[in-house]
């Protein structure tokens, strides 16, 4: 099993990004802790030096399995389902602007909160139509570059659109693109899925990326999720991607990152 951890390239409010701040020292620490990769949260590719990030990541021997895009929602309010067509267009353009870096690093582009929420006065089916159309446009732009997108079901406390994996699978059916899959996050699944393992199994090969945090969103091992069962089930779907830590920097980022990977590596499934 390969492990990565979320690292924000810019200041952000999102609390479960374990590492924030200076890129180079963080990359150094993450590599030293034994992670194989970093999942980079990038609000706007125009605000970062992609060439320099790529150089530093390679220097520290790290892969970039995924790019998180949700800060464009959290900090700027961009979304695929905003009633304002300009905001929707900007969200699509922003997603497409991640494609060159994703193509160079082999990263999956994550669609988390960038999908938005059903805003007051907007009909739910209208929001779904906007979401499907936006994803189709982004997938079509990504396909020639060999880039894949992963929609993340997110719990009810953060969005009203696509809370569980079954809804995610139905969305994939509507989008109808081979380069569109799902990101399954144990924190959200613990809230929304009737039986986490059954839901993972039902996704088969449509899981493109995987987030781990324990039930309390601390590092794996700090709560009550059964990671051995969950990760074994994930492996049984044929998943050979990266398992990415997205948990609170508690008691501090280094301790959380170190304890999280130590716990995951101690599981029998880690050897598979
Ligand atoms: C992002 O990966 C996530 O899990 C959400 O909780 C973002 O708010
Ligand atoms: Mn997540």
Coordinates of N, CA and C in Angstrom, one line a residue, residues 8-214:
X8 N -1.2 21.7 1.9 CA -1.8 22.9 1.2 C -0.6 23.8 0.7
X9 N -0.7 24.2 -0.6 CA 0.3 25.0 -1.1 C 0.1 26.5 -0.8
X10 N -1.0 26.8 -0.3 CA -1.3 28.2 0.1 C -2.1 28.3 1.4
X11 N -2.1 29.4 2.1 CA -2.8 29.5 3.3 C -4.3 29.2 3.0
X12 N -4.9 28.4 3.9 CA -6.4 28.1 3.7 C -7.0 27.9 5.1
X13 N -8.4 27.9 5.0 CA -9.2 27.7 6.3 C -9.4 26.3 6.6
X14 N -9.4 25.4 5.5 CA -9.8 24.0 5.7 C -9.0 23.4 6.8
X15 N -9.7 22.7 7.8 CA -9.0 22.3 9.0 C -8.4 20.9 8.9
X16 N -8.8 20.1 8.0 CA -8.3 18.7 8.0 C -7.1 18.6 7.0
X17 N -6.6 19.7 6.5 CA -5.3 19.6 5.7 C -4.2 19.5 6.8
X18 N -3.6 18.4 6.8 CA -2.6 18.2 7.9 C -1.5 19.1 7.9
X19 N -0.9 19.4 6.7 CA 0.2 20.2 6.7 C -0.1 21.5 5.9
X20 N 0.3 22.7 6.5 CA 0.1 24.0 5.8 C 1.4 24.7 6.0
X21 N 1.6 25.7 5.2 CA 2.8 26.6 5.4 C 3.9 26.2 4.4
X22 N 5.1 26.6 4.8 CA 6.3 26.4 3.9 C 6.4 25.1 3.2
X23 N 6.4 25.2 1.9 CA 6.4 23.9 1.1 C 7.6 23.1 1.3
X24 N 8.8 23.6 1.1 CA 10.0 22.8 1.1 C 10.2 22.1 2.4
X25 N 10.1 22.8 3.6 CA 10.3 22.0 4.9 C 9.2 21.0 5.1
X26 N 8.0 21.3 4.6 CA 7.0 20.3 4.8 C 7.2 19.0 3.9
X27 N 7.7 19.3 2.7 CA 8.0 18.1 1.8 C 9.1 17.3 2.4
X28 N 10.0 17.9 3.0 CA 11.2 17.2 3.6 C 10.7 16.4 4.8
X29 N 9.8 17.0 5.6 CA 9.3 16.2 6.8 C 8.4 15.0 6.3
X30 N 7.6 15.3 5.3 CA 6.6 14.2 4.9 C 7.4 13.1 4.3
X31 N 8.5 13.4 3.5 CA 9.3 12.3 2.9 C 10.0 11.5 4.1
X32 N 10.5 12.3 5.1 CA 11.3 11.7 6.2 C 10.3 10.8 7.0
X33 N 9.1 11.1 7.1 CA 8.1 10.3 7.8 C 7.8 9.0 7.1
X34 N 8.2 8.9 5.8 CA 7.9 7.6 5.1 C 6.8 7.6 4.1
X35 N 6.2 8.8 3.9 CA 5.1 8.9 2.9 C 5.7 8.8 1.5
X36 N 5.0 8.2 0.6 CA 5.4 8.1 -0.8 C 5.0 9.3 -1.6
X37 N 4.0 10.0 -1.1 CA 3.5 11.1 -1.9 C 2.9 12.2 -1.1
X38 N 2.6 13.3 -1.8 CA 1.8 14.4 -1.2 C 0.6 14.7 -2.1
X39 N -0.5 14.9 -1.5 CA -1.7 15.3 -2.2 C -1.7 16.8 -2.0
X40 N -1.6 17.5 -3.2 CA -1.5 19.0 -3.1 C -2.8 19.7 -3.2
X41 N -3.1 20.5 -2.2 CA -4.3 21.4 -2.3 C -3.9 22.7 -3.0
X42 N -4.4 22.9 -4.2 CA -4.0 24.1 -5.0 C -5.3 24.9 -5.3
X43 N -5.3 26.1 -4.7 CA -6.5 26.9 -4.9 C -6.6 27.4 -6.4
X44 N -5.5 27.9 -6.9 CA -5.5 28.5 -8.2 C -4.1 28.2 -8.8
X45 N -3.9 27.4 -9.9 CA -2.6 27.1 -10.4 C -1.8 28.4 -10.8
X46 N -2.6 29.5 -11.1 CA -1.9 30.7 -11.5 C -1.1 31.3 -10.3
X47 N -1.5 31.0 -9.1 CA -0.8 31.6 -7.9 C 0.3 30.7 -7.4
X48 N 0.6 29.6 -8.1 CA 1.8 28.8 -7.6 C 2.7 28.6 -8.8
X49 N 4.0 28.3 -8.5 CA 5.0 28.0 -9.5 C 5.0 26.5 -9.7
X50 N 4.2 26.1 -10.6 CA 4.1 24.6 -10.8 C 5.4 23.9 -11.1
X51 N 6.3 24.6 -11.9 CA 7.6 24.0 -12.2 C 8.4 23.8 -11.0
X52 N 8.4 24.8 -10.1 CA 9.2 24.7 -8.8 C 8.6 23.7 -7.9
X53 N 7.3 23.6 -7.8 CA 6.6 22.6 -7.0 C 7.1 21.2 -7.5
X54 N 7.0 21.0 -8.8 CA 7.4 19.7 -9.4 C 8.8 19.4 -9.1
X55 N 9.7 20.4 -9.2 CA 11.1 20.2 -8.9 C 11.3 19.7 -7.4
X56 N 10.6 20.4 -6.5 CA 10.8 20.1 -5.1 C 10.2 18.7 -4.7
X57 N 9.1 18.4 -5.3 CA 8.5 17.1 -5.1 C 9.4 16.0 -5.5
X58 N 9.9 16.2 -6.7 CA 10.8 15.1 -7.2 C 12.1 15.0 -6.4
X59 N 12.6 16.2 -6.0 CA 13.8 16.3 -5.2 C 13.7 15.4 -3.9
X60 N 12.5 15.4 -3.4 CA 12.3 14.7 -2.2 C 11.7 13.3 -2.4
X61 N 11.7 12.9 -3.7 CA 11.3 11.5 -4.1 C 9.8 11.3 -3.8
X62 N 9.0 12.3 -3.9 CA 7.5 12.2 -3.6 C 6.7 12.2 -4.9
X63 N 5.7 11.4 -4.9 CA 4.7 11.4 -6.0 C 3.6 12.4 -5.6
X64 N 2.8 12.8 -6.6 CA 1.6 13.6 -6.4 C 0.4 12.8 -6.9
X65 N -0.2 12.0 -6.1 CA -1.3 11.2 -6.5 C -2.6 12.0 -6.9
X66 N -2.8 13.2 -6.2 CA -4.0 13.9 -6.4 C -3.8 15.4 -6.1
X67 N -4.7 16.2 -6.8 CA -4.7 17.6 -6.6 C -6.1 18.0 -6.0
X68 N -6.1 18.6 -4.8 CA -7.3 19.1 -4.2 C -7.7 20.5 -4.7
X69 N -9.0 20.7 -5.0 CA -9.4 21.9 -5.6 C -10.3 22.7 -4.8
X70 N -10.7 22.2 -3.6 CA -11.8 22.7 -2.8 C -11.6 24.1 -2.3
X71 N -10.3 24.6 -2.2 CA -10.1 25.9 -1.7 C -10.7 27.0 -2.6
X72 N -10.9 26.7 -3.9 CA -11.5 27.7 -4.8 C -13.0 27.9 -4.4
X73 N -13.6 26.9 -3.7 CA -14.9 27.1 -3.1 C -14.8 27.8 -1.8
X74 N -13.9 27.2 -0.9 CA -13.8 27.7 0.4 C -13.3 29.2 0.5
X75 N -12.4 29.6 -0.4 CA -11.8 30.9 -0.3 C -12.5 31.9 -1.3
X76 N -13.0 31.4 -2.4 CA -13.5 32.3 -3.5 C -15.0 32.1 -3.8
X77 N -15.6 31.0 -3.3 CA -17.0 30.7 -3.6 C -17.3 30.2 -5.0
X78 N -16.3 29.7 -5.7 CA -16.5 29.1 -7.0 C -17.3 27.8 -6.9
X79 N -18.2 27.5 -7.8 CA -18.8 26.2 -7.8 C -19.5 25.9 -9.1
X80 N -19.7 24.6 -9.4 CA -20.4 24.2 -10.6 C -21.9 24.4 -10.5
X81 N -22.4 24.7 -9.3 CA -23.9 24.7 -9.2 C -24.4 26.1 -8.6
X82 N -23.5 27.1 -8.8 CA -24.0 28.4 -8.4 C -25.0 29.0 -9.4
X83 N -26.1 29.7 -8.9 CA -27.0 30.2 -9.8 C -26.5 31.2 -10.8
X84 N -25.3 31.8 -10.5 CA -24.7 32.8 -11.4 C -23.9 32.0 -12.5
X85 N -24.2 32.2 -13.8 CA -23.5 31.4 -14.8 C -22.0 31.8 -14.9
X86 N -21.7 33.0 -14.5 CA -20.3 33.4 -14.5 C -19.5 32.6 -13.4
X87 N -20.1 32.4 -12.3 CA -19.4 31.7 -11.2 C -19.2 30.2 -11.7
X88 N -20.2 29.7 -12.3 CA -20.1 28.3 -12.8 C -19.0 28.2 -13.9
X89 N -19.0 29.2 -14.8 CA -18.0 29.2 -15.8 C -16.6 29.2 -15.2
X90 N -16.4 30.1 -14.2 CA -15.1 30.3 -13.6 C -14.7 29.0 -12.9
X91 N -15.7 28.3 -12.3 CA -15.3 27.0 -11.6 C -14.8 25.9 -12.6
X92 N -15.5 25.9 -13.8 CA -15.1 25.0 -14.9 C -13.7 25.4 -15.4
X93 N -13.5 26.7 -15.6 CA -12.2 27.1 -16.1 C -11.1 26.8 -15.1
X94 N -11.4 27.0 -13.8 CA -10.4 26.7 -12.8 C -10.0 25.2 -12.8
X95 N -11.0 24.4 -12.9 CA -10.8 22.9 -12.9 C -9.9 22.6 -14.1
X96 N -10.3 23.1 -15.3 CA -9.5 22.8 -16.5 C -8.0 23.3 -16.4
X97 N -7.9 24.4 -15.6 CA -6.5 25.0 -15.5 C -5.6 24.1 -14.6
X98 N -6.2 23.1 -13.9 CA -5.3 22.1 -13.2 C -4.8 21.0 -14.1
X99 N -5.3 20.9 -15.3 CA -5.0 19.7 -16.1 C -3.5 19.6 -16.5
X100 N -2.8 20.7 -16.9 CA -1.4 20.6 -17.2 C -0.5 20.0 -16.1
X101 N -0.7 20.5 -14.9 CA 0.1 20.0 -13.8 C -0.3 18.5 -13.4
X102 N -1.6 18.2 -13.5 CA -2.1 16.9 -13.3 C -1.5 15.9 -14.3
X103 N -1.4 16.4 -15.6 CA -0.9 15.5 -16.6 C 0.6 15.2 -16.4
X104 N 1.4 16.3 -15.9 CA 2.8 16.1 -15.7 C 3.1 15.2 -14.5
X105 N 2.2 15.2 -13.5 CA 2.5 14.5 -12.3 C 1.7 13.2 -12.2
X106 N 0.8 13.0 -13.1 CA -0.1 11.8 -13.0 C -1.2 11.9 -11.9
X107 N -1.4 13.1 -11.5 CA -2.4 13.3 -10.4 C -3.8 13.2 -10.9
X108 N -4.7 12.7 -10.0 CA -6.1 12.8 -10.2 C -6.6 14.2 -9.8
X109 N -7.5 14.8 -10.5 CA -8.1 16.1 -10.0 C -9.3 15.8 -9.2
X110 N -9.3 16.3 -7.9 CA -10.4 16.0 -7.0 C -11.5 17.1 -7.2
X111 N -12.7 16.6 -7.3 CA -13.8 17.5 -7.3 C -14.5 17.3 -5.9
X112 N -14.2 18.1 -5.0 CA -14.9 18.0 -3.7 C -15.9 19.1 -3.6
X113 N -15.6 20.1 -2.7 CA -16.7 21.1 -2.5 C -16.8 22.1 -3.7
X114 N -15.9 21.9 -4.7 CA -16.1 22.8 -5.9 C -17.4 22.5 -6.6
X115 N -18.0 21.3 -6.3 CA -19.3 21.1 -6.9 C -20.4 22.0 -6.4
X116 N -20.2 22.5 -5.2 CA -21.1 23.5 -4.6 C -22.2 22.8 -3.7
X117 N -23.2 23.6 -3.4 CA -24.3 23.1 -2.6 C -25.6 23.6 -3.4
X118 N -26.7 23.0 -3.1 CA -28.0 23.5 -3.7 C -28.3 24.8 -3.0
X119 N -28.1 25.9 -3.7 CA -28.3 27.2 -3.0 C -29.8 27.6 -2.9
X120 N -30.1 28.4 -1.9 CA -31.6 28.8 -1.8 C -32.1 29.3 -3.1
X121 N -33.3 28.9 -3.4 CA -34.0 29.3 -4.7 C -33.6 28.5 -5.9
X122 N -32.7 27.6 -5.7 CA -32.3 26.7 -6.9 C -32.9 25.3 -6.7
X123 N -33.5 24.8 -7.8 CA -34.1 23.5 -7.7 C -33.0 22.4 -7.7
X124 N -33.2 21.4 -6.9 CA -32.2 20.3 -6.8 C -31.9 19.7 -8.1
X125 N -32.9 19.4 -9.0 CA -32.6 18.8 -10.3 C -31.9 19.7 -11.2
X126 N -32.1 21.0 -11.1 CA -31.4 22.0 -11.9 C -29.9 22.0 -11.5
X127 N -29.6 21.9 -10.2 CA -28.2 21.9 -9.7 C -27.5 20.6 -10.2
X128 N -28.3 19.5 -10.2 CA -27.7 18.2 -10.7 C -27.4 18.4 -12.2
X129 N -28.3 19.0 -13.0 CA -28.0 19.2 -14.4 C -26.8 20.0 -14.6
X130 N -26.6 21.1 -13.8 CA -25.4 22.0 -14.0 C -24.2 21.2 -13.6
X131 N -24.3 20.3 -12.6 CA -23.1 19.6 -12.1 C -22.7 18.6 -13.2
X132 N -23.7 17.8 -13.8 CA -23.4 16.8 -14.8 C -22.7 17.5 -16.0
X133 N -23.3 18.6 -16.4 CA -22.8 19.3 -17.6 C -21.4 19.8 -17.4
X134 N -21.1 20.3 -16.2 CA -19.8 20.9 -15.8 C -18.8 19.7 -15.8
X135 N -19.1 18.6 -15.2 CA -18.2 17.5 -15.2 C -17.9 16.9 -16.5
X136 N -19.0 16.9 -17.4 CA -18.8 16.4 -18.8 C -17.8 17.3 -19.5
X137 N -17.9 18.6 -19.3 CA -17.0 19.5 -19.9 C -15.5 19.3 -19.4
X138 N -15.4 19.2 -18.1 CA -14.0 19.0 -17.5 C -13.4 17.7 -18.0
X139 N -14.2 16.6 -18.0 CA -13.7 15.3 -18.4 C -13.3 15.3 -19.8
X140 N -14.1 16.0 -20.7 CA -13.7 16.1 -22.1 C -12.4 16.8 -22.3
X141 N -12.2 17.9 -21.5 CA -10.9 18.6 -21.6 C -9.7 17.8 -21.1
X142 N -10.0 17.0 -20.0 CA -8.9 16.2 -19.4 C -8.5 15.0 -20.2
X143 N -9.5 14.4 -20.9 CA -9.3 13.1 -21.5 C -8.1 13.1 -22.5
X144 N -7.9 14.0 -23.4 CA -6.7 14.0 -24.3 C -5.4 14.0 -23.6
X145 N -5.4 14.5 -22.4 CA -4.1 14.6 -21.6 C -4.0 13.4 -20.7
X146 N -4.9 12.4 -20.8 CA -4.8 11.2 -19.9 C -5.1 11.5 -18.4
X147 N -5.8 12.6 -18.2 CA -6.0 13.0 -16.8 C -7.4 12.5 -16.3
X148 N -7.5 12.1 -15.1 CA -8.7 11.6 -14.5 C -9.2 12.5 -13.4
X149 N -10.5 12.5 -13.2 CA -11.2 13.3 -12.2 C -11.9 12.4 -11.2
X150 N -11.9 12.8 -9.9 CA -12.5 12.0 -8.9 C -13.5 12.9 -8.1
X151 N -14.8 12.6 -8.1 CA -15.8 13.3 -7.4 C -15.9 12.7 -6.0
X152 N -15.8 13.5 -5.0 CA -15.8 13.0 -3.6 C -17.2 13.2 -2.9
X153 N -17.8 12.1 -2.6 CA -19.0 12.2 -1.8 C -18.6 12.8 -0.4
X154 N -19.3 13.9 0.0 CA -19.0 14.6 1.2 C -20.3 14.7 2.1
X155 N -20.1 14.6 3.4 CA -21.2 14.4 4.3 C -22.1 15.6 4.3
X156 N -23.3 15.3 4.8 CA -24.4 16.3 4.9 C -24.1 17.6 5.5
X157 N -23.1 17.6 6.4 CA -22.8 18.8 7.2 C -22.0 19.8 6.3
X158 N -21.6 19.4 5.2 CA -20.8 20.2 4.3 C -21.4 20.5 2.9
X159 N -22.3 19.6 2.5 CA -22.9 19.9 1.2 C -24.3 19.2 1.1
X160 N -25.1 19.6 0.2 CA -26.4 19.0 0.0 C -26.4 18.2 -1.3
X161 N -25.2 18.1 -2.0 CA -25.1 17.5 -3.3 C -24.1 16.3 -3.2
X162 N -24.6 15.1 -3.4 CA -23.7 13.9 -3.4 C -23.1 13.7 -2.1
X163 N -23.8 13.0 -1.2 CA -23.3 12.7 0.2 C -22.7 11.3 0.3
X164 N -23.2 10.4 -0.5 CA -22.7 9.0 -0.3 C -22.3 8.4 -1.6
X165 N -21.7 7.2 -1.5 CA -21.1 6.6 -2.7 C -22.2 6.2 -3.7
X166 N -23.4 5.8 -3.3 CA -24.4 5.4 -4.2 C -24.8 6.6 -5.1
X167 N -25.0 7.7 -4.4 CA -25.3 8.9 -5.2 C -24.1 9.3 -6.2
X168 N -22.9 9.0 -5.7 CA -21.7 9.3 -6.6 C -21.8 8.4 -7.8
X169 N -22.1 7.1 -7.6 CA -22.2 6.2 -8.7 C -23.2 6.6 -9.7
X170 N -24.4 7.0 -9.2 CA -25.4 7.5 -10.1 C -25.0 8.7 -10.9
X171 N -24.3 9.6 -10.2 CA -23.7 10.8 -10.9 C -22.8 10.3 -12.1
X172 N -21.9 9.4 -11.7 CA -21.0 8.9 -12.8 C -21.7 8.3 -14.0
X173 N -22.8 7.6 -13.7 CA -23.6 7.1 -14.8 C -24.1 8.2 -15.7
X174 N -24.6 9.3 -15.0 CA -25.1 10.4 -15.8 C -24.0 11.2 -16.6
X175 N -22.8 11.3 -16.0 CA -21.7 12.0 -16.7 C -21.2 11.1 -17.8
X176 N -21.1 9.8 -17.6 CA -20.8 8.9 -18.7 C -19.4 9.1 -19.3
X177 N -18.4 9.4 -18.4 CA -17.0 9.6 -18.9 C -16.1 8.5 -18.2
X178 N -15.3 7.9 -19.0 CA -14.4 6.8 -18.5 C -13.4 7.4 -17.5
X179 N -13.0 8.7 -17.7 CA -12.0 9.3 -16.8 C -12.6 10.0 -15.6
X180 N -13.9 9.7 -15.3 CA -14.5 10.2 -14.1 C -14.8 9.1 -13.1
X181 N -14.2 9.2 -11.9 CA -14.5 8.2 -10.9 C -14.8 8.9 -9.6
X182 N -14.6 8.1 -8.5 CA -15.0 8.6 -7.1 C -13.8 8.7 -6.2
X183 N -13.8 9.6 -5.3 CA -12.9 9.6 -4.2 C -13.7 9.2 -2.9
X184 N -13.3 8.2 -2.3 CA -14.0 7.7 -1.1 C -13.2 8.2 0.1
X185 N -13.8 8.8 1.1 CA -13.2 9.4 2.3 C -13.8 8.7 3.5
X186 N -12.9 8.1 4.3 CA -13.5 7.3 5.5 C -14.2 8.2 6.5
X187 N -13.8 9.4 6.6 CA -14.5 10.3 7.5 C -15.9 10.5 7.1
X188 N -16.1 10.8 5.8 CA -17.5 11.0 5.3 C -18.3 9.7 5.2
X189 N -17.6 8.6 4.9 CA -18.3 7.3 4.8 C -18.8 6.9 6.1
X190 N -18.1 7.2 7.2 CA -18.5 6.9 8.6 C -19.8 7.5 8.9
X191 N -20.1 8.7 8.4 CA -21.3 9.5 8.6 C -22.4 9.0 7.7
X192 N -22.1 8.7 6.5 CA -23.2 8.6 5.5 C -23.5 7.1 5.0
X193 N -22.5 6.2 5.1 CA -22.7 4.9 4.5 C -23.3 3.9 5.5
X194 N -24.3 3.2 5.1 CA -24.9 2.2 6.0 C -23.9 1.2 6.5
X195 N -23.1 0.6 5.5 CA -22.0 -0.3 5.8 C -20.9 0.1 4.9
X196 N -19.8 0.6 5.5 CA -18.7 1.2 4.7 C -18.2 0.2 3.7
X197 N -18.0 -1.1 4.1 CA -17.3 -2.1 3.2 C -18.3 -2.4 2.1
X198 N -19.6 -2.5 2.3 CA -20.5 -2.9 1.2 C -20.5 -1.7 0.2
X199 N -20.5 -0.5 0.7 CA -20.5 0.6 -0.3 C -19.2 0.7 -1.1
X200 N -18.1 0.4 -0.5 CA -16.8 0.3 -1.3 C -16.9 -0.8 -2.3
X201 N -17.4 -1.9 -1.9 CA -17.5 -3.1 -2.8 C -18.3 -2.7 -4.0
X202 N -19.4 -2.0 -3.8 CA -20.4 -1.7 -4.9 C -19.7 -0.7 -5.9
X203 N -18.7 0.0 -5.5 CA -18.0 0.9 -6.4 C -17.1 0.2 -7.4
X204 N -16.7 -1.0 -7.1 CA -15.8 -1.8 -8.0 C -14.6 -0.9 -8.4
X205 N -14.3 -0.8 -9.7 CA -13.1 -0.1 -10.1 C -13.3 1.4 -10.3
X206 N -14.4 1.9 -9.8 CA -14.7 3.3 -9.9 C -14.1 4.2 -8.8
X207 N -13.4 3.6 -7.9 CA -12.7 4.4 -6.9 C -11.3 4.8 -7.4
X208 N -11.2 6.1 -7.7 CA -9.9 6.6 -8.3 C -9.0 7.2 -7.2
X209 N -9.5 7.5 -6.0 CA -8.6 8.0 -5.0 C -9.3 7.7 -3.6
X210 N -8.5 7.8 -2.5 CA -9.0 7.3 -1.2 C -8.4 8.2 -0.1
X211 N -9.3 8.8 0.7 CA -8.9 9.6 1.9 C -9.1 8.8 3.2
X212 N -8.1 8.9 4.0 CA -8.3 8.3 5.4 C -8.2 9.3 6.5
X213 N -9.1 9.3 7.4 CA -9.1 9.9 8.7 C -9.9 9.0 9.5
X214 N -9.7 9.1 10.8 CA -10.5 8.2 11.7 C -11.9 8.9 12.0

